[in-house]
Every structure is written in structure tokens, then in C-alpha cells.
PDB file of C-alpha atoms in Angstrom:
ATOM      1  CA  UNK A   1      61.011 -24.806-137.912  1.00 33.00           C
ATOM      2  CA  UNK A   2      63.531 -21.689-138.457  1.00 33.00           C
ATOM      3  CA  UNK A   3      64.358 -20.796-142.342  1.00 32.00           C
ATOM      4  CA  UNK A   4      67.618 -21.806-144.228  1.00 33.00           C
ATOM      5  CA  UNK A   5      68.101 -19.562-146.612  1.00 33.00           C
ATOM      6  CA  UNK A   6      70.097 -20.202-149.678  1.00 33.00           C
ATOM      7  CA  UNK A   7      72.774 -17.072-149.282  1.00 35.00           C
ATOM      8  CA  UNK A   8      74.823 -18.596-146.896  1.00 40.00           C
ATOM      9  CA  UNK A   9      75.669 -21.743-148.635  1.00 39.00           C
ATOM     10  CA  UNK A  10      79.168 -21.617-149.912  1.00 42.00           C
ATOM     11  CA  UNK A  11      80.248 -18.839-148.048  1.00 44.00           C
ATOM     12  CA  UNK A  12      83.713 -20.437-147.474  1.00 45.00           C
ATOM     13  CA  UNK A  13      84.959 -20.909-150.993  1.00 43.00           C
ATOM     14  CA  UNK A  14      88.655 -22.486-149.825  1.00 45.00           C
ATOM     15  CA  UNK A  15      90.029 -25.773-148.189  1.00 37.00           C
ATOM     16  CA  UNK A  16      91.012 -23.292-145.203  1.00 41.00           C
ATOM     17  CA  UNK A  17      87.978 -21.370-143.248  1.00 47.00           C
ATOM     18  CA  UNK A  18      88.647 -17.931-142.518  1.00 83.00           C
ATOM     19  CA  UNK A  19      87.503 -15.847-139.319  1.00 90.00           C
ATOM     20  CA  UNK A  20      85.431 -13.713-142.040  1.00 91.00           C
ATOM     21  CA  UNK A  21      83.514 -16.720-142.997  1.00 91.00           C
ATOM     22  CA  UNK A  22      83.260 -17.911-139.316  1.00 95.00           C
ATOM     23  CA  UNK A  23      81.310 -14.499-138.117  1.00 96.00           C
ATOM     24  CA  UNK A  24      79.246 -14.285-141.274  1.00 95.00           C
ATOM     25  CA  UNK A  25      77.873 -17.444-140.110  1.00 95.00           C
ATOM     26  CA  UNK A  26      77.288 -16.756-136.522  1.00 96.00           C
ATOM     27  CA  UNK A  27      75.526 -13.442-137.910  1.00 96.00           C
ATOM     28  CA  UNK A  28      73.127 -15.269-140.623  1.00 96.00           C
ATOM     29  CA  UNK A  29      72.273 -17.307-137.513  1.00 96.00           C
ATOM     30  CA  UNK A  30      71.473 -14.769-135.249  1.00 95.00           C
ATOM     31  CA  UNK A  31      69.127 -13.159-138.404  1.00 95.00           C
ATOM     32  CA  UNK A  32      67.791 -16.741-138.908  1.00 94.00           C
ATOM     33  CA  UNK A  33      67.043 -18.286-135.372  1.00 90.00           C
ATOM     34  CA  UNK A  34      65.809 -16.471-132.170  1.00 88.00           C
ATOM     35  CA  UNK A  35      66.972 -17.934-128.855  1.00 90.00           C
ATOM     36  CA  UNK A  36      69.693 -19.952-128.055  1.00 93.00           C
ATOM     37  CA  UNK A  37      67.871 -23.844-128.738  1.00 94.00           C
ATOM     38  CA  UNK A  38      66.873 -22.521-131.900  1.00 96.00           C
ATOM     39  CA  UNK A  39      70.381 -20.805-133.126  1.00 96.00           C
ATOM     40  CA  UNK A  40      71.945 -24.584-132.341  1.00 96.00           C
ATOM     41  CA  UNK A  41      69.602 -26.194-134.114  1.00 96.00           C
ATOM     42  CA  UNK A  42      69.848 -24.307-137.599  1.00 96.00           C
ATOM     43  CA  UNK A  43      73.681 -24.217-137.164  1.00 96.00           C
ATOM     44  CA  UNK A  44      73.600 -28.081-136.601  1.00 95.00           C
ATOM     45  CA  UNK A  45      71.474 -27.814-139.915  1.00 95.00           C
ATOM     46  CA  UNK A  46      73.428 -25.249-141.856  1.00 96.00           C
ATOM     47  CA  UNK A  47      76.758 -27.013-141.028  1.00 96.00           C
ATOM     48  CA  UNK A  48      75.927 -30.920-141.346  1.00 93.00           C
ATOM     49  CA  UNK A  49      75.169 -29.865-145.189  1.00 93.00           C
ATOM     50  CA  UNK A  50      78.647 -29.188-145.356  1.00 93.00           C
ATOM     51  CA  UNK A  51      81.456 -30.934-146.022  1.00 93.00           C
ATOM     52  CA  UNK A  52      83.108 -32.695-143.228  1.00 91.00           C
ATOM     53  CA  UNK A  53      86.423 -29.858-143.698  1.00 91.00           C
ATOM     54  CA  UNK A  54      83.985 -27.097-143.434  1.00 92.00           C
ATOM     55  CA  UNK A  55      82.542 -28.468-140.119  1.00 92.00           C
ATOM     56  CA  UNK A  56      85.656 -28.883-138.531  1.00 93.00           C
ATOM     57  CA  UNK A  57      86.904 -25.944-139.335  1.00 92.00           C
ATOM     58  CA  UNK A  58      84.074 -24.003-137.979  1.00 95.00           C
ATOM     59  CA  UNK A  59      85.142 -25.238-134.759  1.00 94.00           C
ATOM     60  CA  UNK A  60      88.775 -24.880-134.822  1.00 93.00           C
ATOM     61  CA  UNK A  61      87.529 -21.048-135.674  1.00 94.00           C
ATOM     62  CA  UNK A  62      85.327 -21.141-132.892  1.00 96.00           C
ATOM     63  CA  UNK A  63      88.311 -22.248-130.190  1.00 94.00           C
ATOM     64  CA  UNK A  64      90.411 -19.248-132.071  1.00 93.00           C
ATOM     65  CA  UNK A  65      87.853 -16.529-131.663  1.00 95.00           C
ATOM     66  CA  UNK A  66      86.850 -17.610-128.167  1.00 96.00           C
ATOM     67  CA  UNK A  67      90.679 -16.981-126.678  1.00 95.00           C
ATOM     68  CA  UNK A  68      90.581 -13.608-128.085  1.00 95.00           C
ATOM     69  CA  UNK A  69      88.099 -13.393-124.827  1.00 97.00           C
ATOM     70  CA  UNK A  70      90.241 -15.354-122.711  1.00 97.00           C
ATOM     71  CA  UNK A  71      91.381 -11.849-120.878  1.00 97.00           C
ATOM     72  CA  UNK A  72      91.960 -10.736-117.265  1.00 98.00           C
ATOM     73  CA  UNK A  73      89.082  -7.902-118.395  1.00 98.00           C
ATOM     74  CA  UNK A  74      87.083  -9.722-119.480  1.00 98.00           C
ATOM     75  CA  UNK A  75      86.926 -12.240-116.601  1.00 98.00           C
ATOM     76  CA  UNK A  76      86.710  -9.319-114.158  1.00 98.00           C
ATOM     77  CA  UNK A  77      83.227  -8.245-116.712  1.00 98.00           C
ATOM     78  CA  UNK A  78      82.260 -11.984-115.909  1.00 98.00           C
ATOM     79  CA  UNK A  79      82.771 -12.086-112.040  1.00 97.00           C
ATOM     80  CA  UNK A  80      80.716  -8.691-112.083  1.00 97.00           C
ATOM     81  CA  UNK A  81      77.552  -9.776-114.114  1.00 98.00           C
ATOM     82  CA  UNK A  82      77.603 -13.174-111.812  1.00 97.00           C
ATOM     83  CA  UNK A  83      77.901 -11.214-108.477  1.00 95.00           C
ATOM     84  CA  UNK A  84      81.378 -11.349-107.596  1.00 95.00           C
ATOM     85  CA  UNK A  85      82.752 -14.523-108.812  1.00 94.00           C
ATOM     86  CA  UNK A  86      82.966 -16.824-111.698  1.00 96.00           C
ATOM     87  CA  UNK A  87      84.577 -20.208-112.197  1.00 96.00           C
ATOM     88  CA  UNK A  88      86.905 -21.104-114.971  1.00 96.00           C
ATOM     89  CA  UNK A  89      84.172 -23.261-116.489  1.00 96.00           C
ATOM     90  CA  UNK A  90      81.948 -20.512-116.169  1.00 97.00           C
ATOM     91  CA  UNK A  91      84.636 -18.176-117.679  1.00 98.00           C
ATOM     92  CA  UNK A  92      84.779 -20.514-120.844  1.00 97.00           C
ATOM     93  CA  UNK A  93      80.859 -21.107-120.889  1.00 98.00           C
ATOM     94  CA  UNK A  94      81.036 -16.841-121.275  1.00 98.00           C
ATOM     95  CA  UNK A  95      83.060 -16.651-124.057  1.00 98.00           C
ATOM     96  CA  UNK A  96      81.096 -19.151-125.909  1.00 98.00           C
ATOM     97  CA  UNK A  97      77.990 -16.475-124.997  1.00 98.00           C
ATOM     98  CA  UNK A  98      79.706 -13.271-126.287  1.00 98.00           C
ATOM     99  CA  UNK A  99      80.143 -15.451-130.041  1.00 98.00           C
ATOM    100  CA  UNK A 100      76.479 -15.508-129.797  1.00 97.00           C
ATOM    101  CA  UNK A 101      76.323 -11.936-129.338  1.00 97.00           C
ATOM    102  CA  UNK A 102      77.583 -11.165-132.858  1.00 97.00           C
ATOM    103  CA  UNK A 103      80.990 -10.189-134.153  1.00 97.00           C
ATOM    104  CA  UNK A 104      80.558  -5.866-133.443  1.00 98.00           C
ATOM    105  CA  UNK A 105      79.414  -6.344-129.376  1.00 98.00           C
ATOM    106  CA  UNK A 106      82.418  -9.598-129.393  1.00 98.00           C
ATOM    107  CA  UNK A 107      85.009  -6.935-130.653  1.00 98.00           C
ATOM    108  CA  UNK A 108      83.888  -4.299-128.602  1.00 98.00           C
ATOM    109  CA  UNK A 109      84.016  -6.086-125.594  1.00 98.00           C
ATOM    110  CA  UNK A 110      87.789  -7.700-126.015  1.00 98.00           C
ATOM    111  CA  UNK A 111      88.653  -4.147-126.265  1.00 98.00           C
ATOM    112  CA  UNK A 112      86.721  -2.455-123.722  1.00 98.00           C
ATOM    113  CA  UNK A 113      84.806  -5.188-121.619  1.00 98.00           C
ATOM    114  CA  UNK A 114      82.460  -2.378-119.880  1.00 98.00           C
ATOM    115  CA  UNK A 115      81.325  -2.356-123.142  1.00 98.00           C
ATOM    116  CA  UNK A 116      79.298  -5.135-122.735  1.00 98.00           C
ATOM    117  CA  UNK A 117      76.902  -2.971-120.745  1.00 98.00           C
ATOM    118  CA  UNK A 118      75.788  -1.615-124.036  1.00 98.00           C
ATOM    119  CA  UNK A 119      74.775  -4.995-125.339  1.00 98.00           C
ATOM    120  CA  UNK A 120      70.500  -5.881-125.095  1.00 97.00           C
ATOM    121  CA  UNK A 121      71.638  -9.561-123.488  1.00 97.00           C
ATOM    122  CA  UNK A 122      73.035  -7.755-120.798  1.00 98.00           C
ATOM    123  CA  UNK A 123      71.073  -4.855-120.335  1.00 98.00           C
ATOM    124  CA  UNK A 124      67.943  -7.604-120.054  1.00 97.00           C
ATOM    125  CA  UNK A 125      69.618  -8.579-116.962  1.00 97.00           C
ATOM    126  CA  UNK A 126      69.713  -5.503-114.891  1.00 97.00           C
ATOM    127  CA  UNK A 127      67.686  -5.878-111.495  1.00 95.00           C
ATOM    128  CA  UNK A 128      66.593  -9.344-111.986  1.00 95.00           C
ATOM    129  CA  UNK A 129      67.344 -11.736-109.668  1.00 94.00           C
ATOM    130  CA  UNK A 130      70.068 -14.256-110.867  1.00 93.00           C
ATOM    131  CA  UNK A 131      67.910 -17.603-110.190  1.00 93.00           C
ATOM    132  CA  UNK A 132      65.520 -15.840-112.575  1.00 95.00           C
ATOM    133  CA  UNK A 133      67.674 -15.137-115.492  1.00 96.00           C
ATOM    134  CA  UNK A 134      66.955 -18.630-116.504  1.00 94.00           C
ATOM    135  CA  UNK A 135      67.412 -18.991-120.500  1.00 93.00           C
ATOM    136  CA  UNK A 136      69.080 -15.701-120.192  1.00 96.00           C
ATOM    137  CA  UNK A 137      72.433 -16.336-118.311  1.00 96.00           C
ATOM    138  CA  UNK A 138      75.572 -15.688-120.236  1.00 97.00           C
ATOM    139  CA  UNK A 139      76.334 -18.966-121.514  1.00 97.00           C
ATOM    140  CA  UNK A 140      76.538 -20.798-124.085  1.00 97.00           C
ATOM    141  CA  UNK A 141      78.421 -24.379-123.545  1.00 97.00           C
ATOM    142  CA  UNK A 142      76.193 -26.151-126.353  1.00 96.00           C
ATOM    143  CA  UNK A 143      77.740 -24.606-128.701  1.00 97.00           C
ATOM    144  CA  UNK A 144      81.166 -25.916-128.284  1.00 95.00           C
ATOM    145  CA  UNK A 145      79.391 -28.934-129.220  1.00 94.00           C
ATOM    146  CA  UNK A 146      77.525 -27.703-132.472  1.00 96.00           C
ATOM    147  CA  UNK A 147      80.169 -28.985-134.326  1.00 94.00           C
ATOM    148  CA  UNK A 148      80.699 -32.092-133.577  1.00 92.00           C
ATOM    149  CA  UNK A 149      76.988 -32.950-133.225  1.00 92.00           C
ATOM    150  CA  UNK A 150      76.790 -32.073-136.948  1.00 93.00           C
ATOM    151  CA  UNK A 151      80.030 -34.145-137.831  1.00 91.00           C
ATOM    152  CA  UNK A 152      77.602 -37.003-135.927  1.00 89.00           C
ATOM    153  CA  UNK A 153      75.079 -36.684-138.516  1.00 89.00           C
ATOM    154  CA  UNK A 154      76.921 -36.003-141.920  1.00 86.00           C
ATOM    155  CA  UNK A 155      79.051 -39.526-140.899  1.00 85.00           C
ATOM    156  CA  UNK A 156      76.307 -41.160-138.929  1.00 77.00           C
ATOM    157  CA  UNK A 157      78.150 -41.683-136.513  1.00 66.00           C
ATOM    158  CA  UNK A 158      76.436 -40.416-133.550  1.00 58.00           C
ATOM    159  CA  UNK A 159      77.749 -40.374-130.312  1.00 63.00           C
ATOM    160  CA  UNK A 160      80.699 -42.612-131.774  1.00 67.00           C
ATOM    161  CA  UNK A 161      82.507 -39.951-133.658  1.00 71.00           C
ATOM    162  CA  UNK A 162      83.855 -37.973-131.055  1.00 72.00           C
ATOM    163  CA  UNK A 163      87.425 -39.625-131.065  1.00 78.00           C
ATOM    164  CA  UNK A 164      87.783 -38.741-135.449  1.00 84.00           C
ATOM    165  CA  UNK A 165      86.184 -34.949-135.077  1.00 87.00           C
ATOM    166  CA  UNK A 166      88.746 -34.291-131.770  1.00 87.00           C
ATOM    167  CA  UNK A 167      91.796 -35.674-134.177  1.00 88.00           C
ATOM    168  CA  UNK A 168      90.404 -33.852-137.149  1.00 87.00           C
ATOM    169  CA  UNK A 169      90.478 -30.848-135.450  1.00 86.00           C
ATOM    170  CA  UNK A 170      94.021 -30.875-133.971  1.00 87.00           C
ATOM    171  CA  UNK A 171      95.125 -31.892-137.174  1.00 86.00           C
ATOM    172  CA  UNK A 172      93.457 -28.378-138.629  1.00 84.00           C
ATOM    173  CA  UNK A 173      94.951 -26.567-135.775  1.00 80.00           C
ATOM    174  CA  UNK A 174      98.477 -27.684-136.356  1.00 70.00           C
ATOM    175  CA  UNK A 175     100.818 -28.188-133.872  1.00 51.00           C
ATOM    176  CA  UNK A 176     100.504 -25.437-130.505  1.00 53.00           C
ATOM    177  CA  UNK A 177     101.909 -24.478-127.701  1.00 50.00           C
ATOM    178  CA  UNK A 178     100.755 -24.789-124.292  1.00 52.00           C
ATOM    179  CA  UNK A 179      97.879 -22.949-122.612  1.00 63.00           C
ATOM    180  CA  UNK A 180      98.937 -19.908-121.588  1.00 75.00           C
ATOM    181  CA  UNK A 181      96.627 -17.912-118.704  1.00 83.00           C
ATOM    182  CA  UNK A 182      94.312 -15.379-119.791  1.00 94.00           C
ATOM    183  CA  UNK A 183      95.981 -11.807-121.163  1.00 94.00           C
ATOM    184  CA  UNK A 184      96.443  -8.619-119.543  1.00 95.00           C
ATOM    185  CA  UNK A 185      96.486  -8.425-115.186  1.00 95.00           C
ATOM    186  CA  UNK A 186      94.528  -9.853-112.822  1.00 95.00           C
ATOM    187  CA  UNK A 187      92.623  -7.916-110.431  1.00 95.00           C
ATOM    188  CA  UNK A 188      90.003  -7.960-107.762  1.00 95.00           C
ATOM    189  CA  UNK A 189      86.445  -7.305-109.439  1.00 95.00           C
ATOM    190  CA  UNK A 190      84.797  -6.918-105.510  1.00 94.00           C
ATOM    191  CA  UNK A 191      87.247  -4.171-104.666  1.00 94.00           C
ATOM    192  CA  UNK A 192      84.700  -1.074-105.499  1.00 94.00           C
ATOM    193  CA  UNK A 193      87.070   1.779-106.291  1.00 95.00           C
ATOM    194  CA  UNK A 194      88.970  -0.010-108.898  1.00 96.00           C
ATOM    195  CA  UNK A 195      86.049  -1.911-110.212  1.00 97.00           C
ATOM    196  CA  UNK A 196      84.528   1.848-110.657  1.00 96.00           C
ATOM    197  CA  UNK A 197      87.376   2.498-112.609  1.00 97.00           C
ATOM    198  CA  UNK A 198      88.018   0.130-114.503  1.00 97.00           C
ATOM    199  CA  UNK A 199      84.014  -0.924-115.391  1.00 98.00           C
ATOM    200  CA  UNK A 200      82.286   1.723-114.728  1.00 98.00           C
ATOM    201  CA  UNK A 201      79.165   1.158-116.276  1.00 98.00           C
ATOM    202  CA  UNK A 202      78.485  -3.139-115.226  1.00 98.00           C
ATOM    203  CA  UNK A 203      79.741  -1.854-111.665  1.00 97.00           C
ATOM    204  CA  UNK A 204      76.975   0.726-111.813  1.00 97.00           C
ATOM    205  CA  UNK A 205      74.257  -2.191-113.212  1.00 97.00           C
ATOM    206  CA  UNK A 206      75.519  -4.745-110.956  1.00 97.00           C
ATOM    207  CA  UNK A 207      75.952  -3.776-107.726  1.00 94.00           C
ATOM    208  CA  UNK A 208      77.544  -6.622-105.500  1.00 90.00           C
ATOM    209  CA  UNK A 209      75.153  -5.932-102.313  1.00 71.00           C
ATOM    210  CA  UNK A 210      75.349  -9.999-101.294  1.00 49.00           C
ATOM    211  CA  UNK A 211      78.702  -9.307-100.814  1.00 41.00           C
ATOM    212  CA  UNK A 212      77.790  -6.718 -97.652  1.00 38.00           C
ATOM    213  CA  UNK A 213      76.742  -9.626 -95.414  1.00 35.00           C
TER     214      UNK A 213
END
């Protein structure tokens, strides 16, 4: 059983749920819960105590913070930790991972994506085989369901309240525009010289030897 503590509660004072109050979240959680089962489990806690606003707007947060990530670099940092290639679900799956590694390494890393190679999650990865990395592989799809798993419970709804949190949170998020492809240039991650340029450091960590076949 992982500790609630009291601090957190009402950390977002207003109707409207800002990034601040978003990270401050993820980082109680991090303090609160070790590994990734337990971190979903005390935010499924923390937020079905909420109001139903609050939880929705945690996710609506969540989708903005997670397409700062949504980056050419960043991809590129993906394809190099997986060994030369990563889908786009994969991709996505990523960026829910870097939320999880706390707002300081997330900024870092939109800004300089070798900088993940300074992070512990990654570092932890270094010379292991990939079908080994098990609990440790950089993702984190569950918790683009947190959310709406804690809507579930606070309306008892279940399973059956997918359609109302979906429509409750494109009503938060206003009306968009389309889905434009990630930011910046795309470029080949298994082409060595640039790769050594451009991510120095995860090209040093993760060298793409399958590749030489």
C-alpha cells in the first residue's frame, strides 16, 4: 500500500488545471510510489478523490505536455535506445515514459534529447540485452489511461464511461486543429556520423551492432 499524503490535495485551486499543477503531481508521485504499477495505482487514488473537472483535466494536460515530445529529436533518441527503429505507437508509448521521468529530465530532453543519457532510467539500460529490460523499457501506455480509469470509479461507471470522459475532454481542449507531424527534421538515426553528431552520448551507449548483419 503506497502513502497519500495530505500536501497534495488541492493543489489546483481553479476550474482550469495548469501545467504547474500537472508536474507537481507527476513529481509527488514519483516521491510517493516506486515503479511504474505502483505510480498508476496512487495516481488512480490521488485523482478519483477529485472532482470529475480535476480528472479530466489532468489528462487534457497530459496530451499537452506529451506533444511537447512529439519531435523529430526526440524520435531519433527513441529509434537509438530501441536499436535502430521505433514505431509510431512506440514513439507515443515514449513520451508517456519521459512524463514519468519528472518535469527537469522531460525539459531537458525536448531541448537536447542526448540528454536523456543523463537520466538513471536510461543509464539502467546500458549493455543489457533488450528482451531483458523487461519492467524497464521506456514506456508507459497505462498511463494514458490513468485518467479515465479514475473517472470509472468516482462515477461508477467502469468500463462504461469511456464515451462521457473522451467528450469531456474535447470539450476541455476546445476546438483544434489537425495533427500536425512531429517538429523539427527528420533524419536517419542508423547513419553513424550524423547520429555521432547529433547524439553523441545514446550513440556512444547504444551502439546499433544488429544492424552490421
Amino acid at each position: 500500500m503506497v502513502r497519500r499524503p495530505h500536501a497534495v490535495r488541492g493543489a489546483w485551486h481553479s476550474a482550469a488545471a495548469d501545467t504547474d499543477s500537472f508536474w507537481k503531481l507527476v513529481e509527488e508521485c514519483r516521491r510517493q510510489a516506486r515503479g511504474r504499477d505502483e505510480r498508476l495505482a496512487w495516481l488512480r487514488d490521488e485523482l478519483s478523490r477529485r472532482p470529475l473537472t480535476e480528472i479530466v483535466q489532468f489528462h487534457v494536460r497530459l496530451d499537452e505536455v506529451t506533444h511537447e515530445a512529439f519531435t523529430w529529436g526526440l524520435w531519433a533518441a527513441a529509434e537509438r535506445i530501441f536499436g535502430g527503429w521505433c514505431s509510431d505507437d512506440g514513439f507515443c508509448y515514449f513520451g508517456l515514459w519521459m512524463v514519468g521521468l519528472g518535469r527537469d529530465a522531460f525539459s531537458r530532453a525536448v531541448a537536447d534529447p542526448d540528454a536523456l543519457a543523463d537520466t538513471p532510467e536510461v543509464q539502467c539500460l546500458v549493455g543489457r540485452p533488450r528482451e531483458l529490460w523487461n519492467d524497464d523499457w521506456p514506456e508507459w501506455e497505462s498511463l494514458d489511461y490513468v485518467a479515465m480509469e479514475a473517472y470509472g470509479l468516482l462515477t461508477r461507471a467502469d468500463d462504461d464511461c469511456g464515451d462521457a470522459f473522451y467528450e469531456a475532454a474535447e470539450a476541455e481542449q476546445g476546438a483544434v486543429g489537425g495533427n500536425p507531424g512531429p517538429r523539427g527534421e527528420q533524419w536517419d538515426v542508423r547513419c553513424e556520423d550524423e547520429a555521432m553528431r547529433k547524439l553523441p552520448r545514446l550513440s556512444a551507449m547504444f551502439p546499433l551492432r544488429s544492424l552490421a548483419r
